[in-house]
XYZ file of C-alpha atoms in Angstrom:
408
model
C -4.003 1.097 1.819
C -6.748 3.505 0.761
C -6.339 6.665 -0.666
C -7.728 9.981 1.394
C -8.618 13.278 0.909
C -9.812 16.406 3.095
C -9.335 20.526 2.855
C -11.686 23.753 1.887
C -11.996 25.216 -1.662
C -13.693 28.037 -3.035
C -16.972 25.840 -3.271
C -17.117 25.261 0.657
C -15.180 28.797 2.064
C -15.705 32.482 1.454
C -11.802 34.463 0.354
C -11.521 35.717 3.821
C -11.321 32.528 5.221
C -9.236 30.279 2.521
C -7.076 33.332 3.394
C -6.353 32.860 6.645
C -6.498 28.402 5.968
C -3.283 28.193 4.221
C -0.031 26.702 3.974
C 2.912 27.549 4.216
C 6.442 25.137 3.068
C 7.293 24.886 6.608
C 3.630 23.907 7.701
C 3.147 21.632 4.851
C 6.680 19.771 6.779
C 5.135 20.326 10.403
C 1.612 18.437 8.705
C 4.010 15.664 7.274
C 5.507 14.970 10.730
C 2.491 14.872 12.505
C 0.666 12.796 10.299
C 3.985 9.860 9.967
C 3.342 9.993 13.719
C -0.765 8.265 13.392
C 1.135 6.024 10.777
C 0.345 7.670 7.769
C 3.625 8.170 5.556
C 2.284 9.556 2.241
C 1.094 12.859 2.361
C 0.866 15.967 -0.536
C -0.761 19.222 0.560
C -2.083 21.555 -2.578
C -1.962 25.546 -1.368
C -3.344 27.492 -3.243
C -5.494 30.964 -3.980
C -8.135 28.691 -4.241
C -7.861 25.966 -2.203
C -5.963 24.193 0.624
C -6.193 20.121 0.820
C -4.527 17.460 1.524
C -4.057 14.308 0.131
C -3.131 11.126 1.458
C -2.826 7.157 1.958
C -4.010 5.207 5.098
C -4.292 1.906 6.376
C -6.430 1.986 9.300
C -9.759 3.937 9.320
C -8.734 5.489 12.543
C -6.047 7.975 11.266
C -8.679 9.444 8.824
C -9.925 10.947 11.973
C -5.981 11.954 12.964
C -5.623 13.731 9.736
C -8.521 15.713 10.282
C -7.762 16.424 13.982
C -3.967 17.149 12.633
C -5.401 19.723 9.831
C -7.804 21.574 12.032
C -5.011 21.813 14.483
C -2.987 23.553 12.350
C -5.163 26.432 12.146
C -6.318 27.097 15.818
C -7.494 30.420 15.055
C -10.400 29.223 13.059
C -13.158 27.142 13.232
C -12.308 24.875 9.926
C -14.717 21.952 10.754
C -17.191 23.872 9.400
C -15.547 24.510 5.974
C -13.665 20.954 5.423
C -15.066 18.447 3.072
C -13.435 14.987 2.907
C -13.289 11.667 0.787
C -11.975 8.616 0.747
C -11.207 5.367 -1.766
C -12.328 5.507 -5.644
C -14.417 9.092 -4.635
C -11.047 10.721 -3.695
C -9.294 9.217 -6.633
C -11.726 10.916 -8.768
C -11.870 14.280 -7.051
C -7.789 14.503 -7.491
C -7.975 13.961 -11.317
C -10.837 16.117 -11.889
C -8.505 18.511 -10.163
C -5.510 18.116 -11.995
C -7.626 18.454 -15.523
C -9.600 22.015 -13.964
C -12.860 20.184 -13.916
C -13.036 21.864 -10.393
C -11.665 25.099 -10.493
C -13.374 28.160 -10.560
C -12.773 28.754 -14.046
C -13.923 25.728 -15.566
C -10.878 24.074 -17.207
C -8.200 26.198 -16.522
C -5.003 24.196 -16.692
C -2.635 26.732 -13.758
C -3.831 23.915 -11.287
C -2.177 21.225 -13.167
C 1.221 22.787 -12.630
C 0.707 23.702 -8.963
C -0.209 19.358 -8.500
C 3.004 19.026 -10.247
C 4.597 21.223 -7.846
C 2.782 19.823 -4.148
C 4.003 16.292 -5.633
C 7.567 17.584 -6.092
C 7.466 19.035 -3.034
C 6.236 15.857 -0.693
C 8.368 13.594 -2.722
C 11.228 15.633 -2.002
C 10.704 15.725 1.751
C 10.412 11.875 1.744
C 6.460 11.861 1.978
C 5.908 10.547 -1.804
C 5.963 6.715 -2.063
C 5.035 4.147 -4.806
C 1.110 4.722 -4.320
C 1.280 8.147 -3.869
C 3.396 9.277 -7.254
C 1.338 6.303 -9.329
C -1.744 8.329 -8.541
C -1.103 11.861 -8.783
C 1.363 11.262 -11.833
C -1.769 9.205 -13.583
C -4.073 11.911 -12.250
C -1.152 14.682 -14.389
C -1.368 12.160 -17.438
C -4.713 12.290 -17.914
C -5.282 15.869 -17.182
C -2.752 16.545 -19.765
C -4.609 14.432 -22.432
C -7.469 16.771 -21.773
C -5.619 19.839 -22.523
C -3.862 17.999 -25.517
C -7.361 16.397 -27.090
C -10.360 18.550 -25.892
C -7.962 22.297 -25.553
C -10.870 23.777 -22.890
C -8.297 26.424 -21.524
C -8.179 27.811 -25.345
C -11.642 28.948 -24.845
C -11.012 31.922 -23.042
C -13.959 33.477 -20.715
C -12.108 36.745 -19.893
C -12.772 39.414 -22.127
C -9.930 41.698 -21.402
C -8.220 38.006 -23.041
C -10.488 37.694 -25.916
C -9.869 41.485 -26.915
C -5.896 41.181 -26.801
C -6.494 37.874 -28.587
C -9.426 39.486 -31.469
C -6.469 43.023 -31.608
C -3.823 40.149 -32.848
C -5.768 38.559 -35.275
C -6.612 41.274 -37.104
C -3.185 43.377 -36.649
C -0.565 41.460 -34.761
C 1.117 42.886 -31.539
C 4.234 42.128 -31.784
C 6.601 45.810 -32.078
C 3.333 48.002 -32.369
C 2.813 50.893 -30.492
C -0.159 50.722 -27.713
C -1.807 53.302 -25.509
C -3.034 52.255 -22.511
C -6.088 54.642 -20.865
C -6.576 53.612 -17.155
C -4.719 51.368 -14.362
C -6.474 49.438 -12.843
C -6.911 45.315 -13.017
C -8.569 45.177 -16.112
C -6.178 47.918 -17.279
C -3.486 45.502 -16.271
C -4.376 42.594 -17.444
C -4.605 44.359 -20.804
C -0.766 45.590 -20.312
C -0.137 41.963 -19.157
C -1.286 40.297 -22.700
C 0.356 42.762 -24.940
C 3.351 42.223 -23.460
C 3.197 38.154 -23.621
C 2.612 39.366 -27.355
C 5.692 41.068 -28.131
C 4.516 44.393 -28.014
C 6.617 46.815 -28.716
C 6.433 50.964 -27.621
C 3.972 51.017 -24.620
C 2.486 53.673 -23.182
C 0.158 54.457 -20.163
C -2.345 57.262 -18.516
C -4.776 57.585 -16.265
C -6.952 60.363 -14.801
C -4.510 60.062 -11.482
C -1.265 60.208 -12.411
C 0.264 58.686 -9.579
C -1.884 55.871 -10.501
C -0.567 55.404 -13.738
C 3.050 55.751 -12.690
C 2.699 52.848 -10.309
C 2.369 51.109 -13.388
C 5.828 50.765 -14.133
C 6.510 48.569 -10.442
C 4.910 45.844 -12.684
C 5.698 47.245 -15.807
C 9.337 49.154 -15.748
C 9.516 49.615 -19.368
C 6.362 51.505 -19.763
C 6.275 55.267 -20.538
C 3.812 56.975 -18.632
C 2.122 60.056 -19.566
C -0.189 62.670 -18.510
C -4.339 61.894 -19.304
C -4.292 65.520 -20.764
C -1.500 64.249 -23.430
C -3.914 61.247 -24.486
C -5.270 62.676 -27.999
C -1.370 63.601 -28.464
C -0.153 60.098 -28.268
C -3.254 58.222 -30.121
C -1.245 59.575 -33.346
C 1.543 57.883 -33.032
C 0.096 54.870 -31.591
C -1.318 51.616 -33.810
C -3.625 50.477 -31.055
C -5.451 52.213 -28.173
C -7.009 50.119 -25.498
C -8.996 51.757 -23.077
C -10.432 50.227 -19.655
C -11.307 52.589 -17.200
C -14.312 53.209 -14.477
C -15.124 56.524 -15.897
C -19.192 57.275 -16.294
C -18.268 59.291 -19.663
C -16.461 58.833 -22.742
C -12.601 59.007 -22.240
C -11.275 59.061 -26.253
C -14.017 61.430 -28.616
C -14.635 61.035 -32.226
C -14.734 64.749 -32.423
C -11.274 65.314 -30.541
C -9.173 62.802 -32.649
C -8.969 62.039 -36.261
C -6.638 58.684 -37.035
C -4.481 59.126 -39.939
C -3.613 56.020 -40.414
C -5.024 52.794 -39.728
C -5.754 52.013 -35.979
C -7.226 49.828 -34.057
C -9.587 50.868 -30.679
C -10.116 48.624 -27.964
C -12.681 49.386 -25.364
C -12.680 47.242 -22.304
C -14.968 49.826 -19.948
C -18.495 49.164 -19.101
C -19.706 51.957 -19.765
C -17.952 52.494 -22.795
C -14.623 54.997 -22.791
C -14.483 55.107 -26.558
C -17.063 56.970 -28.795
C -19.102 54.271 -31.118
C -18.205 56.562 -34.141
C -15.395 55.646 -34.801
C -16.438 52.385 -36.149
C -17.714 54.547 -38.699
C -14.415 55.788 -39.319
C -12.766 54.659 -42.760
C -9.069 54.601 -41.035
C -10.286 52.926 -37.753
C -11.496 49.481 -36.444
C -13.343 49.900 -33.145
C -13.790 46.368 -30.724
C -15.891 46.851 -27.751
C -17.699 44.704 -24.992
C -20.637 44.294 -26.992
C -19.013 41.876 -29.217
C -16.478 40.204 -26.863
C -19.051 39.581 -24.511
C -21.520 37.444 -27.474
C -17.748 35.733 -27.922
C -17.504 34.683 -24.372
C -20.676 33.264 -23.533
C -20.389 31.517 -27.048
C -16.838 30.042 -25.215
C -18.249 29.671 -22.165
C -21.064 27.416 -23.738
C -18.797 25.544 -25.414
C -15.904 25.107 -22.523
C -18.978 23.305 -20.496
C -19.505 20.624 -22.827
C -15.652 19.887 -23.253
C -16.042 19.601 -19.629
C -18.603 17.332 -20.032
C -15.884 15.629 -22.374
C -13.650 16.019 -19.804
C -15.553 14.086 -17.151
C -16.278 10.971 -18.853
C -12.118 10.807 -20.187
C -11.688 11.082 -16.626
C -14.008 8.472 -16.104
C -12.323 6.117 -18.084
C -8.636 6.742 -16.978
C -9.752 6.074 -13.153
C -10.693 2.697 -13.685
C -7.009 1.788 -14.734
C -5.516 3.690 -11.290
C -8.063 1.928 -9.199
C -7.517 -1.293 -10.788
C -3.541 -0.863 -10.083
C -4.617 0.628 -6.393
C -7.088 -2.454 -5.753
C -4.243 -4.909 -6.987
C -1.530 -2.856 -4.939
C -2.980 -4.315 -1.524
C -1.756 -7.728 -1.898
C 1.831 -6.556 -2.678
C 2.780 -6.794 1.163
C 1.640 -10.641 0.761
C 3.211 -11.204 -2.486
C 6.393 -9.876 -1.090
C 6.405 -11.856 1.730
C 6.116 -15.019 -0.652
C 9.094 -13.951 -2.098
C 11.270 -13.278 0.661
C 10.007 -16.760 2.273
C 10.539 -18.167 -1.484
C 14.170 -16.272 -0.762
C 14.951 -17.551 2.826
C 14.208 -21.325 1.177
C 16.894 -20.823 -1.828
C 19.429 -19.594 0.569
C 18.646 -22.499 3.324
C 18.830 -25.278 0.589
C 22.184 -23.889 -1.477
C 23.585 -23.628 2.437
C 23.203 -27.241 2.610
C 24.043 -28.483 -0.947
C 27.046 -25.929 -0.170
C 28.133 -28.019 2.558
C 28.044 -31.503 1.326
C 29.335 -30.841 -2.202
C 32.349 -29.330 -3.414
C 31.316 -26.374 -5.452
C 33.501 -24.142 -7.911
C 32.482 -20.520 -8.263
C 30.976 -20.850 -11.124
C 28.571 -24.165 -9.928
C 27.316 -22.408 -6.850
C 26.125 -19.400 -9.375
C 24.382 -22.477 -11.390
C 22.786 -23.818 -8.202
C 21.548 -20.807 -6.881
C 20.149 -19.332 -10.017
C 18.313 -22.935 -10.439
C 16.926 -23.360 -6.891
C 15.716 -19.875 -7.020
C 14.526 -20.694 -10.731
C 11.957 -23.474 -9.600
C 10.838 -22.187 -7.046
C 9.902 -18.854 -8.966
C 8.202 -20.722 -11.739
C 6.084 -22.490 -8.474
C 4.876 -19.112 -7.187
C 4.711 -17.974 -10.501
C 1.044 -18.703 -11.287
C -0.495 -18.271 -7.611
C 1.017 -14.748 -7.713
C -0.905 -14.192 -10.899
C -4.269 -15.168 -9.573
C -3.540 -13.254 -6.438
C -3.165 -9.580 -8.805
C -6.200 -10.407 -10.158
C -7.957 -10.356 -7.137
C -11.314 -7.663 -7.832
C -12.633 -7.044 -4.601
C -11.607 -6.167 -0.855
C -13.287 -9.214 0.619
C -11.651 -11.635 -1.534
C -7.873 -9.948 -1.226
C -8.708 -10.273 2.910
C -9.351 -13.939 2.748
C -6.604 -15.209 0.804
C -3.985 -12.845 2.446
C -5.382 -14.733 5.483
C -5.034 -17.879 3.993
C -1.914 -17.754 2.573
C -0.310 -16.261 6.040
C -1.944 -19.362 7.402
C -0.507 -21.994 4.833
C 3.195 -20.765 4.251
C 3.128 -19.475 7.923
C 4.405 -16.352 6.978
């Protein structure tokens, strides 16, 4: 069997269309069906934002075609030929790992992907569509991706710098139980709200210019108090941390309208900048902008692509064990008829000792177990030399010859 690959990704299809070329559970189960039909039985489809492919083993080079007929099929709608890419053998191997470990996703290294391969694995095998080759591959492809994250830890060089800001606010101050103002609502706004949550924080509150902007807030964010953008300079002093990320051209939070009291810390996400430069010349405040988390992030960015470079060649290495195991995989079906012929003999032979001697229990256990013994430790070395088998050709001719010699 080889091992197969074709969908679209965000390197081969605009959003609008990898919107509209998705899958659904109950498509995913209508593909399955139609592909056990052309013969192929192993099948995983990954669905995601990002991408929608599909994965899969085949014997014959015909039902490569199938699967591609089957997969544009699905979406009728569209004109996917266009967008699909395929592979096949040791190339397709490769492409799933580099998956699994982020090495193709459009944030270089991001490790969501590997739990969404854990998930389209669970999901086929569940169905019935996951068999022996099919788990060895993706679960080796999940291995290694996981040594990545464990040994190079690319995803903990963040490129976002709404991240990097939440991250840089609790290093120097921790987040967990402060108080936090939130100017603005939109995504970057969010995201913000997002992080300081993950970190524990404690008394959160939000405004923005609309109102009924910032009270949608609390759909995602229930908790959240939401007040008016006039009562801004009001809350500030009795907040430990203001983070501000709106689209306004001016300055939102001004030096000469607010005086901390305290120590506080200002975080300005907005390009242009919401919060007046002068505070960082204030004794009681520490102001982080986009000037510095930007430096940080291309500094990450830099050094995420050569852990991906990292990346590639671990991945490199790890393949050659899978293919090895796939190559030696084809000349199971031989090696297990061997046995079952090897099987058929022990049973024929102990049927006629059986009949001419008088056997106890406990002497027809003996006979069996030695009958089957020798002619295990016969096969035993042939079977060897067969698994070590390194090339296509060679695994062809002897499963020819040994169909011819045993007449199996």
């Amino acid at each position: 069997m080889q091992f197969g690959f074709l969908g679209i990704d965000h390197k081969n299809a605009q959003l609008d269309i990898r919107d509209k070329i998705s899958f659904t559970d109950a498509m995913k189960l209508e593909l399955f069906r139609k592909a056990e039909n052309v013969g192929v039985d192993q099948c995983m489809v990954l669905s995601t934002c990002n991408r929608s492919e599909v994965y899969y083993f085949y014997s014959e080079e015909g039902q490569k075609a199938e699967i591609h007929r089957i997969y544009e099929e699905m979406f009728p709608d569209i004109e996917v030929k266009g967008y699909v890419s395929a592979l096949s053998g040791k190339e397709a191997v490769a492409y799933l790992f580099r998956i699994a470990a982020g090495l193709e996703s459009l944030v270089l290294g991001e490790d969501q992907i590997l739990g969404q391969v854990k998930e389209a694995l669970d999901y086929s095998r569940t169905m019935g569509y996951a068999g022996k080759e099919l788990n060895k591959v993706v679960r080796d492809a999940i291995t290694c991706a996981k040594r990545i994250k464990a040994e190079l830890k690319i995803s903990e060089k963040p490129l976002s710098a709404s991240y990097i800001g939440i991250q840089k606010l609790q290093e120097k101050a921790g987040i967990k139980g402060k108080k936090i103002l939130v100017v603005g609502s939109g995504k970057t706004a969010v995201l913000a709200l997002k992080y300081v949550y993950e970190y524990g924080a404690g008394h959160v509150a939000a405004c923005s210019r609309t109102f009924s902007h910032a009270r949608r807030l609390r759909e995602e964010f229930p908790e959240i108090e939401v007040i008016s953008y006039e009562e801004r300079y009001g809350a500030m002093g009795q907040c430990d941390i203001v983070i501000s990320a709106t689209s306004s051209p001016h300055l939102v939070i001004r030096r000469e309208e607010f005086s901390p009291v305290r120590p506080m810390i200002f975080l300005d996400l907005a390009a242009p900048r919401d919060i007046d430069t002068a505070f960082a010349d204030e004794p009681l405040a520490d102001l982080i902008n986009l000037d510095t988390l930007q430096e940080i992030a291309e500094n990450n960015r830099i050094e995420r692509e050569q852990l991906v470079e990292k990346s590639r060649e671990l991945v490199e290495k790890e393949l050659q064990e899978t293919s090895l195991w796939l190559l030696q995989s084809r000349m199971d079906p031989a090696i297990e008829s061997l046995q079952q012929r090897c099987g058929a003999i022990v049973e024929d032979s102990f049927a006629y000792l059986d009949r001419k001697m008088e056997l106890g229990p406990r002497e027809k256990k003996l006979v069996k177990k030695v009958l089957n013994a020798s002619l295990q430790r016969l096969l035993r070395e042939p079977i060897r030399e067969l698994k070590r088998l390194d090339t296509k050709e060679e695994q062809e001719e002897y499963k020819r010859l040994i169909t011819q010699l045993f007449q199996l």
